[in-house]
Amino acid sequence: MSRLRRLGCQPVQDNASTDFVKRFTNHEAEERRKKRAPSFTAEEHDALRKKLKTVHYISPNYADETKTNISVVRRKWKRFDFSVS
């Protein structure tokens, strides 16, 4: 049994804040669970795995500035890479 104490003129329980935190975290966890998509079944995982085997990588279309930056970085690496001779 928690002991009542007075803060100002209203009685306050000692463990009121811990009760609030527990209720709040439980509520937040339940809300996250509700928003989450349902888990895949084994058959759905297998179908997705088969589908992803046929996907091929498409190289990204970089902007000109990005291409310049990438080439500069590659040149720096080539300069300091002693294994490439």
Coordinates of C-alpha atoms in Angstrom, one line a residue, residues 11-55:
P11 CA -2.5 14.3 -2.0
V12 CA -0.1 12.5 -4.3
Q13 CA 0.8 8.8 -4.2
D14 CA 4.5 7.9 -4.1
N15 CA 4.3 5.4 -7.0
A16 CA 1.9 7.4 -9.2
S17 CA 4.6 8.4 -11.6
T18 CA 5.9 4.8 -12.0
D19 CA 2.3 3.6 -12.6
F20 CA 1.9 6.2 -15.2
V21 CA 5.2 5.3 -17.0
K22 CA 4.2 1.6 -17.0
R23 CA 0.7 2.3 -18.4
F24 CA 2.2 4.7 -21.0
T25 CA 4.9 2.3 -22.2
N26 CA 2.3 -0.6 -22.4
H27 CA 0.0 1.6 -24.4
E28 CA 2.8 2.7 -26.8
A29 CA 3.9 -0.9 -27.3
E30 CA 0.3 -1.9 -28.1
E31 CA 0.0 0.9 -30.6
R32 CA 3.2 -0.1 -32.3
R33 CA 2.0 -3.7 -32.5
K34 CA -1.3 -2.5 -34.1
K35 CA 0.6 -0.5 -36.8
R36 CA 3.0 -3.3 -37.7
A37 CA 2.2 -5.3 -40.8
P38 CA 1.4 -9.0 -40.2
S39 CA 4.2 -11.4 -40.5
F40 CA 4.8 -13.5 -43.6
T41 CA 3.9 -17.1 -43.7
A42 CA 6.5 -19.7 -44.9
E43 CA 4.8 -19.8 -48.3
E44 CA 4.9 -16.0 -48.6
H45 CA 8.6 -15.9 -47.7
D46 CA 9.3 -18.6 -50.4
A47 CA 7.3 -16.7 -53.0
L48 CA 9.1 -13.5 -52.2
R49 CA 12.5 -15.2 -52.3
K50 CA 11.7 -16.6 -55.8
K51 CA 10.5 -13.2 -57.0
L52 CA 13.7 -11.5 -55.8
K53 CA 16.0 -14.0 -57.5
T54 CA 14.8 -12.6 -60.9
V55 CA 15.4 -9.0 -60.0

